[in-house]
XYZ file of C-alpha atoms in Angstrom:
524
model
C 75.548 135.099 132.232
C 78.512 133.226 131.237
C 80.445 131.542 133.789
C 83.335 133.415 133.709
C 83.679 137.333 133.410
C 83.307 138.955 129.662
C 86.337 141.339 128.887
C 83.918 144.728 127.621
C 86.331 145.659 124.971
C 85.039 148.705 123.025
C 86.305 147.564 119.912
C 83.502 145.648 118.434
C 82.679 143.057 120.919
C 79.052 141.126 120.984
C 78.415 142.150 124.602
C 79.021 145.664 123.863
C 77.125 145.889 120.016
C 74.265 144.086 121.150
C 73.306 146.695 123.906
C 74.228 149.545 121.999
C 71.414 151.592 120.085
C 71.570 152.477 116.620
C 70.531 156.121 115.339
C 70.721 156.948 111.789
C 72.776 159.232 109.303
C 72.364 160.763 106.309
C 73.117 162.814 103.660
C 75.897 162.565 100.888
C 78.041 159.889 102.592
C 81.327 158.472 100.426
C 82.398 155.073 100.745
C 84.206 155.284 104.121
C 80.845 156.744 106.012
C 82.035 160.619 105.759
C 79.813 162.843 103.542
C 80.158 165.808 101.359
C 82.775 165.620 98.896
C 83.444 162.872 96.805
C 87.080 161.514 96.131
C 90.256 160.894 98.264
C 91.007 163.636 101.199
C 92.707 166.858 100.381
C 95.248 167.950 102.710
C 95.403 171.690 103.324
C 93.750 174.676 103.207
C 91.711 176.633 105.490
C 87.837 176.269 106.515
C 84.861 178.391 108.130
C 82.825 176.666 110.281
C 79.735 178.203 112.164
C 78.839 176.655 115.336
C 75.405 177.783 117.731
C 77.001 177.836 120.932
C 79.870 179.868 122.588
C 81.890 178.887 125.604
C 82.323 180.210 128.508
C 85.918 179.149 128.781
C 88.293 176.823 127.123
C 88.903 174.472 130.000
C 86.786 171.464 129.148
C 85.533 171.374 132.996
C 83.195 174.422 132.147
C 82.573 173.046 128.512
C 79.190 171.731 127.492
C 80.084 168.092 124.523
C 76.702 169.285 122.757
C 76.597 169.631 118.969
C 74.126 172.479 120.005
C 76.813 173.943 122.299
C 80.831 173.838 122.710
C 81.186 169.944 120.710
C 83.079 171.702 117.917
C 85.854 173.769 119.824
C 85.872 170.530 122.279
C 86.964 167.864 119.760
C 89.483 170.736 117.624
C 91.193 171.580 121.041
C 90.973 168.311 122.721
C 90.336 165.348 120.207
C 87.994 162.793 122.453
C 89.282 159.866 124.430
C 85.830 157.811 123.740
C 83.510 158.488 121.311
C 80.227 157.253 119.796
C 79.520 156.977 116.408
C 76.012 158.551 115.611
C 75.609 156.451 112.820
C 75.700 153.014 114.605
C 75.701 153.525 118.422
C 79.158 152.065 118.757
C 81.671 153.308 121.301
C 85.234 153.374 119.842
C 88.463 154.559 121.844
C 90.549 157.821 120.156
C 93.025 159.123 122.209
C 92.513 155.855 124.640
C 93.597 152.339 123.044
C 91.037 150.787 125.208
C 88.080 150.931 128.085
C 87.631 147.246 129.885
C 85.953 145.820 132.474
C 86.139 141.983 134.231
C 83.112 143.324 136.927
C 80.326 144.179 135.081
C 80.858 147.917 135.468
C 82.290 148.130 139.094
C 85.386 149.111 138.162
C 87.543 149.612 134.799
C 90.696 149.689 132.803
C 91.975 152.797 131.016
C 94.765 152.000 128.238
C 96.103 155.036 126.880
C 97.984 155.030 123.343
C 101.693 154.997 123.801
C 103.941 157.996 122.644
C 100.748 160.465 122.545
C 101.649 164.272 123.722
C 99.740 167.769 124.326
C 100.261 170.226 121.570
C 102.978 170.784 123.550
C 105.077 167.919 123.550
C 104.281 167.263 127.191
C 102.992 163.420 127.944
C 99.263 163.084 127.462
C 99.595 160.196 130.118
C 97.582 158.491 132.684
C 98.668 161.259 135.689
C 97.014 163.896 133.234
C 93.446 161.638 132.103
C 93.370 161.257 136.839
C 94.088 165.614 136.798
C 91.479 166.013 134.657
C 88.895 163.896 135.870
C 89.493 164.720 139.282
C 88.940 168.831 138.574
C 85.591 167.625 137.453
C 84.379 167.158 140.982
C 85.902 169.661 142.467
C 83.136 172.505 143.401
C 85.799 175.015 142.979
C 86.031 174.540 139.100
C 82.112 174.961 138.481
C 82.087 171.806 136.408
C 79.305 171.126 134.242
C 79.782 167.376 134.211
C 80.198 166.837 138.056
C 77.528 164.216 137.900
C 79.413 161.770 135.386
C 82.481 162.167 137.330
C 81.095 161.846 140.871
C 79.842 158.586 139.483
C 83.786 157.410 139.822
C 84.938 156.389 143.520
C 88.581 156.364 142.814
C 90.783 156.359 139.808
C 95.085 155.241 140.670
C 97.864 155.628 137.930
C 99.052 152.408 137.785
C 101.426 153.381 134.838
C 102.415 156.407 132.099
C 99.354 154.413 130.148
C 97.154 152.547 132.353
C 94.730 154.121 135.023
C 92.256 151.926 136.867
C 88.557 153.141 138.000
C 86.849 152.162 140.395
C 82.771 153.606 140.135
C 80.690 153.996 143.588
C 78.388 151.787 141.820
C 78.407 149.385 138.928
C 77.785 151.128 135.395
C 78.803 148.832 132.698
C 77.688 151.321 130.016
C 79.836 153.958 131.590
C 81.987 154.984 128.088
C 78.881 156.405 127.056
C 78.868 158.829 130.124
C 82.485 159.405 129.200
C 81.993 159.808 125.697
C 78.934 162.526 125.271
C 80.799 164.585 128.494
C 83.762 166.436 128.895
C 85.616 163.599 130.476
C 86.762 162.842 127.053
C 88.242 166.140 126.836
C 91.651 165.988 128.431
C 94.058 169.219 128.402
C 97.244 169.873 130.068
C 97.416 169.508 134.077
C 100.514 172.301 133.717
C 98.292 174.557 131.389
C 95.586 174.285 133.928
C 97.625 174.851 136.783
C 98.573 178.552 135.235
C 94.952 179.803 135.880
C 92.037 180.676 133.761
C 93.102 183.435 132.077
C 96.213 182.117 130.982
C 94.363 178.535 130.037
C 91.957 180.339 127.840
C 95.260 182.583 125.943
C 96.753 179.545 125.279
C 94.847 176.223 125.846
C 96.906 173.329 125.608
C 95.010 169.706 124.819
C 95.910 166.691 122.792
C 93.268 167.597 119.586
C 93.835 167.996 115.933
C 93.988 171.921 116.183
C 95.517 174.505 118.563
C 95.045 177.815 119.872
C 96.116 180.818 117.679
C 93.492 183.532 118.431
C 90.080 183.635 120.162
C 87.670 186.833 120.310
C 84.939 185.756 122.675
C 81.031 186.240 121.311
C 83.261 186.213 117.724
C 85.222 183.923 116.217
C 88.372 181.082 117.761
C 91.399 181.017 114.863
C 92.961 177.170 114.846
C 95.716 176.015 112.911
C 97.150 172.170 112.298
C 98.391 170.146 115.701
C 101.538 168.339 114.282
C 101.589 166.144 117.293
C 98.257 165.255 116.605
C 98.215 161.110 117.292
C 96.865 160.359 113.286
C 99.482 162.661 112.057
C 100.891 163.459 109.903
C 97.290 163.069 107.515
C 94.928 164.140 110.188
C 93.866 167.059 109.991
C 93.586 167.207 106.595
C 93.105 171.428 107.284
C 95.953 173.792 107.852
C 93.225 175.827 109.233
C 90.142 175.735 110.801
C 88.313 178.800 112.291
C 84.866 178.556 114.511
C 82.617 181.283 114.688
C 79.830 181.554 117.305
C 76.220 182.827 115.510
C 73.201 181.803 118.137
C 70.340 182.327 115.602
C 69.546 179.922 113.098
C 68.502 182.692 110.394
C 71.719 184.112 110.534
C 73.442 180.538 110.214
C 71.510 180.138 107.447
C 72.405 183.969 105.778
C 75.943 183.641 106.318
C 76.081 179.608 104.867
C 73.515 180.929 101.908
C 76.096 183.970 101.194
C 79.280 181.858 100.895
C 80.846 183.517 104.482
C 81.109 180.013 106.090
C 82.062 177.037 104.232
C 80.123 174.599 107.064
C 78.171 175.105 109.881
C 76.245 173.195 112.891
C 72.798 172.956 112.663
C 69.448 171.434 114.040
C 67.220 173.624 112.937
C 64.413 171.563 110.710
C 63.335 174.692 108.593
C 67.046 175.954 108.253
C 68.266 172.459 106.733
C 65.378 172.119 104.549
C 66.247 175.263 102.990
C 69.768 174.630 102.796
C 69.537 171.146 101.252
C 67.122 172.356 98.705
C 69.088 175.196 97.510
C 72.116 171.938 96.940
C 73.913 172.431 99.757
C 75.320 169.061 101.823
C 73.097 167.593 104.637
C 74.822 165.315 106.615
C 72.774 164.516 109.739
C 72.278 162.238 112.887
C 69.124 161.041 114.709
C 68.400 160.498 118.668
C 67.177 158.449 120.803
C 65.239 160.293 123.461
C 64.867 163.881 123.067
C 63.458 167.145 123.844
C 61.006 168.380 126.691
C 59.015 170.512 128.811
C 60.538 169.162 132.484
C 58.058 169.903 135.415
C 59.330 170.727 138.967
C 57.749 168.153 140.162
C 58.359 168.986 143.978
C 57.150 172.339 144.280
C 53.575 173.755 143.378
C 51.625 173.410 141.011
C 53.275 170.355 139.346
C 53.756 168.098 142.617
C 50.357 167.583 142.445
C 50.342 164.885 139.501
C 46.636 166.438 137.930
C 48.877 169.117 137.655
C 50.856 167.578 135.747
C 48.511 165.488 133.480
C 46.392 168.662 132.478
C 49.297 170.455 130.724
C 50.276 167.405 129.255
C 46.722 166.946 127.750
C 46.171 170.446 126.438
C 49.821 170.711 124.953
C 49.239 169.951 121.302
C 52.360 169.319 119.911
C 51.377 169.642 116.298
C 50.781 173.141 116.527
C 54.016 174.009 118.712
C 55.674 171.930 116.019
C 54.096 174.809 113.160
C 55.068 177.524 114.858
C 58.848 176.371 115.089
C 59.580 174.330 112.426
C 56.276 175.130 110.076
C 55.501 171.184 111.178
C 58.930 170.227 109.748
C 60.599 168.555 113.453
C 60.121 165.295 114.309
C 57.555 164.761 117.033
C 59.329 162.082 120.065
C 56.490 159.503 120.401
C 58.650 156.880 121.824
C 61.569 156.972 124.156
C 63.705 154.684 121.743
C 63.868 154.367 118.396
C 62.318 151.651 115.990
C 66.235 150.719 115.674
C 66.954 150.029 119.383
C 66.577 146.160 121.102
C 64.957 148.415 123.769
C 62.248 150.093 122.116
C 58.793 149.681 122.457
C 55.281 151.105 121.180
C 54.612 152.608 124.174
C 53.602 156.054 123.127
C 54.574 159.171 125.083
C 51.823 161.264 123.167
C 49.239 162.544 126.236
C 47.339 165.544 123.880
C 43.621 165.295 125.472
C 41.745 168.789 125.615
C 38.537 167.419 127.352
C 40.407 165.661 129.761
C 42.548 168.500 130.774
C 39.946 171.134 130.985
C 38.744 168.599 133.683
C 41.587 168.388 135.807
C 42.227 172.219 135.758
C 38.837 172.709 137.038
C 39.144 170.087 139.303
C 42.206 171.866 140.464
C 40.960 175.236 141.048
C 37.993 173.862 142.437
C 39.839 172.585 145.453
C 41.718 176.487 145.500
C 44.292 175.033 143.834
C 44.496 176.659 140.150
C 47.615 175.994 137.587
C 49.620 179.080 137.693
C 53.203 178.927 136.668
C 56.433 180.395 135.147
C 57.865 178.662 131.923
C 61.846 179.522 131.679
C 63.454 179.479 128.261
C 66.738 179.792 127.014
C 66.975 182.612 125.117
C 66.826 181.096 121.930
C 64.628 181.518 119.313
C 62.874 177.919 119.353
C 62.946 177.935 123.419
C 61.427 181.218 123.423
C 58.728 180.224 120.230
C 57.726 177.065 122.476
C 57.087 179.315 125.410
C 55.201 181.872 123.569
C 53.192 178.783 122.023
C 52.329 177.046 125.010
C 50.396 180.566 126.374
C 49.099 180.540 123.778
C 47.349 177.199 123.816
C 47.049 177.080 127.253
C 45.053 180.300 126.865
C 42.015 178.698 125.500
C 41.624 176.627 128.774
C 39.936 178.385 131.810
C 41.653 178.417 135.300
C 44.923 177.830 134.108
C 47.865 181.058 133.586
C 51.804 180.855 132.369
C 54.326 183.600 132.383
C 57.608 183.267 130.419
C 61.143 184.228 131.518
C 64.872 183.574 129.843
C 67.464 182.290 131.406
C 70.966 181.989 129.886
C 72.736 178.908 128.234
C 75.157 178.859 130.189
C 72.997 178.491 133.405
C 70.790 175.368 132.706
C 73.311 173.081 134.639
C 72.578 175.254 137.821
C 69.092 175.588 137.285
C 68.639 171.679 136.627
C 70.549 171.057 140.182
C 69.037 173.321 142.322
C 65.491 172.936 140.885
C 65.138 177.102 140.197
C 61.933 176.892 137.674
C 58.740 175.306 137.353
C 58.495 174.567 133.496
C 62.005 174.209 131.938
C 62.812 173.470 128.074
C 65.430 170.149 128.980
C 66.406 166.853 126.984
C 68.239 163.904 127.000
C 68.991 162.342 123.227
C 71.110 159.631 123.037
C 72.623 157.778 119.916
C 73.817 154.594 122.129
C 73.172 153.328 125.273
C 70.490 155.158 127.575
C 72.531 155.286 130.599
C 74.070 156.886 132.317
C 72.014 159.735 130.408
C 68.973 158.820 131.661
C 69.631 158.219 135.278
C 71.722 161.799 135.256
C 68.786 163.295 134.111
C 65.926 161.478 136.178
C 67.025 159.717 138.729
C 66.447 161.083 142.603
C 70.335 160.893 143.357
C 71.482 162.579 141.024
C 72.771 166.012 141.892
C 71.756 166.765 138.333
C 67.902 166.772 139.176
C 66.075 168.409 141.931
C 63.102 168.248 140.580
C 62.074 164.771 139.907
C 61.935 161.951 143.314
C 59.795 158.914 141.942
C 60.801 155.422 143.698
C 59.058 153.457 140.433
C 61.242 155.710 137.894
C 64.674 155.185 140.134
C 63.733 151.331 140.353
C 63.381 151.544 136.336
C 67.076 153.193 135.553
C 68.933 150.794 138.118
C 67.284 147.567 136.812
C 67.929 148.770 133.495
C 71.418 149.962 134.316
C 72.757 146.109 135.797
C 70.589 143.684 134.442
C 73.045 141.372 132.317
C 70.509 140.588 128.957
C 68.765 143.049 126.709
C 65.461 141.141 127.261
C 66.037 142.289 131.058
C 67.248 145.787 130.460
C 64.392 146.450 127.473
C 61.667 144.932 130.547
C 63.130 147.564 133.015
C 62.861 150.485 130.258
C 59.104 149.159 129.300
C 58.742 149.645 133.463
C 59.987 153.275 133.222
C 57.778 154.465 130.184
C 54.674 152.881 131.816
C 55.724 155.407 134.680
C 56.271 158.274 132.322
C 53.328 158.063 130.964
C 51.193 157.872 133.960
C 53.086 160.446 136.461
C 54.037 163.011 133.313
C 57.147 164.354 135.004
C 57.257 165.659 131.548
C 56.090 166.407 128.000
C 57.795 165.167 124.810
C 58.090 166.936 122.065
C 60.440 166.904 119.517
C 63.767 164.224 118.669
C 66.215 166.803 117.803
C 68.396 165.859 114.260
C 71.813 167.715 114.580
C 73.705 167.907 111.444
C 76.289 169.288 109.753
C 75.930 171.448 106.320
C 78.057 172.440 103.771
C 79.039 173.518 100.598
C 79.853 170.637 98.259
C 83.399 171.755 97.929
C 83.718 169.959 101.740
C 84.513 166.457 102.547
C 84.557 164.468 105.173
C 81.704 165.306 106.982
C 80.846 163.269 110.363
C 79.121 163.323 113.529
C 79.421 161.774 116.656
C 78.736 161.478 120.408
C 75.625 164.206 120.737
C 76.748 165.580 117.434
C 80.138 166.547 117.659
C 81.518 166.801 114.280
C 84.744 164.900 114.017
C 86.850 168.215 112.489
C 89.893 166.201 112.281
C 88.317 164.926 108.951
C 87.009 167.632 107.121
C 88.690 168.645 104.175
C 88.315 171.051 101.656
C 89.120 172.029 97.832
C 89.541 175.298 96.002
């Protein structure tokens, strides 16, 4: 380490590139790394967009940043104050002008841009970034990103631009906990203050859209911010209106039929279709992914045999036929071939001898693997369920039951550890924490279900160790442990994309597949 403290800047620095992890993009990109369209931007216009996942509420404490849930109406409303670009794991200040550190993560430097406002001419300031972030711990609100935010000790407004952090512990990769939560969604501390019903009327943030009309479980009407901060080009639309459709069939209908001009997508099956019939892929791919998360401290699964027999009779393959007809892309390795951290280490544990062993070894001892898997409602959540009976059906002494519970309740279920088998993930498209140690490690208030010493020991060497040959050791450590305690089985790398007719430009992702809607366009 050098002698004297790096400056972290998130423009471009070697410290911060070098760590970062790359995913990949695709599909129809122009010269400046935004696909669809050809040719220079065209301002104007109006555009349909059909996203998967509808909020609960407009204040971005109850928001989820998923491209698979609330990203869309997030960055239109609220713009981001950090981001990550999907296509080359950089972290990039928006609304902030800069993120530093002199401490290796202990505490930080907030720079806002000068002269930015809310929609409504109000300052988008320091005293407004504190407001926000200090809602987000506050059990009052509900948050669903009290975990990221709990991670900061103290934040002080030093000045209208400038807010220092202090963290309870060191996290020098914390921009990416900032960036893929809604901590980078800032809106209005006077807006806020009029309520929740009021807030969700008339939402005031600092995005490239506002407000004109939203019909919950329908469709959310946006025009053009002028105060935007890359006015007066961005947004290129005048328009911009998001409509929530949960299924991926009827995504695919109402993009096929010409009633959306884009819409949000991860769906394997539903993009192959789409791109073969010409319309515009434009995707991004994970580190990390999906999985079936055991409660690891309540019976069956805190016995680890338990554990190891459902990961050896799950055969991936055929859950991946019955979803995607074999299409998604299985996750055999925590990190891509991209990262500096990844390694060969495969996560694959499919072994039907071997588990038909252990579950008569189990019930042997009065001890048989019965358990409830809980979906999400969806229709891949609730085709993985109805697979795994299935497969697990061929195996003796061994019995599932399925139940849904609703999107909007996996943050609650995750913290108070209310299921046995749960459909969870973490994909990442830069650094791994602080995603993984949200999702895995024993203090957070994120995960009641999972206490291993050797997998906390794992995330904090890999969170502060000061070289990637140090970090990439500690994250060798934790898949080692993965693989032999099976808190969990892998099974797909989810690819979120955006597609579109090829009358649309400007087509991005970012973060966990946000699309950047201040730079679509769109021609007649």
């Amino acid at each position: 380490m050098s002698p004297h403290p790096s400056r972290l800047r998130l423009l471009a620095t070697a410290a911060t590139v070098s760590l970062l992890l790359a995913a990949c993009g695709g599909g129809g990109s122009d010269g400046d790394g935004r696909g669809g369209a050809e040719g220079e931007p065209v301002a104007g216009g109006s555009l349909a967009m059909i996203a998967p996942g509808e909020p609960r509420g407009l204040d971005p404490a109850v928001m989820q940043n998923a491209w698979s849930a609330n990203a869309a109406v997030g960055a239109a409303l609220y713009g981001a104050l950090l981001e990550t670009d999907i296509t080359t794991g950089e972290v990039t200040p928006s609304l902030a002008e800069s993120w530093e550190t002199t401490d290796h993560g202990k505490t930080f430097t907030l720079t806002l841009r000068e002269g930015t406002t809310f929609s409504d001419g109000t300052p988008f300031d320091a005293a407004a970034v504190k407001f926000n972030w200090d809602r987000l711990k506050d059990p009052a609100v509900a948050p669903l990103h009290a975990t990221v935010a709990n991670m900061i000790a103290t934040n002080e407004v030093i000045d209208a631009t400038t807010l220092e952090v202090t963290m309870v512990s060191p996290i020098p990769q914390f921009a990416q906990g900032i960036a893929t939560s809604g901590l980078t969604w800032i809106a209005s501390p006077k807006a806020l203050e009029a309520g929740t019903d009021a807030f969700n009327t008339d939402p005031v943030g600092a995005g490239p859209f506002t407000l004109v009309d939203w019909t919950p479980n329908d469709v959310m009407e946006l025009e053009k911010n002028d105060k935007y901060f890359e006015g007066p080009d961005k947004p290129y639309l005048d328009e911009l209106t998001i409509r929530t459709i949960t299924d991926t069939n009827q995504r695919y209908n109402t993009l096929a039929s010409g009633g959306a001009d884009v819409i949000v997508e991860s769906n394997r099956v539903t993009q192959a279709k789409l791109e073969d019939e010409g319309k515009v892929v434009e995707r991004g791919e994970f580190s990390g992914g999906n999985y079936l998360r055991f409660n690891t401290l309540k019976p069956p699964f805190d016995d680890v045999r338990a554990r190891q027999a459902v990961a050896a009779a799950f055969d991936y393959d055929q859950a991946n036929q019955a979803m995607s007809q074999g299409k998604a892309q299985q996750l055999h390795t925590l990190f891509s071939e991209k990262s500096p951290f990844y390694s060969a280490k495969e996560l694959d544990g499919y072994d039907p001898e071997r588990a038909q062993e252990l579950f008569d070894e189990l019930a042997a001892e009065g001890k048989p693997v019965e358990f409830t898997f809980t979906g999400w409602g969806s229709f891949e959540t609730t085709t993985l369920g109805e697979n795994l009976i299935t497969q697990l059906s061929q195996y003796d002494n061994v019995s599932v039951e399925m139940q849904d519970a609703q999107m909007a309740d996996i943050g609650r279920v995750l913290a108070t550890g209310d299921f046995q088998v749960v459909v969870h993930g973490v994909p990442f498209s830069g650094d791994p924490d602080p995603l993984l140690w949200v999702a895995w490690h024993s203090d957070s208030v994120s995960n009641a279900a999972l206490s291993d010493p050797i997998i906390d020991k794992a995330l904090d060497e890999g969170r502060l160790a000061t070289t990637v040959e140090d970090r990439k050791a500690a994250y060798d450590r934790l898949q080692d442990q993965l693989i032999a305690s099976r808190p969990m089985v892998f099974t797909e790398v989810p690819v979120p994309s955006l597609i579109s007719n090829t009358n649309v430009g400007g087509l991005s992702l970012c973060c966990w597949g946000a699309p950047r809607v201040a730079d679509l366009w769109i021609t007649d």
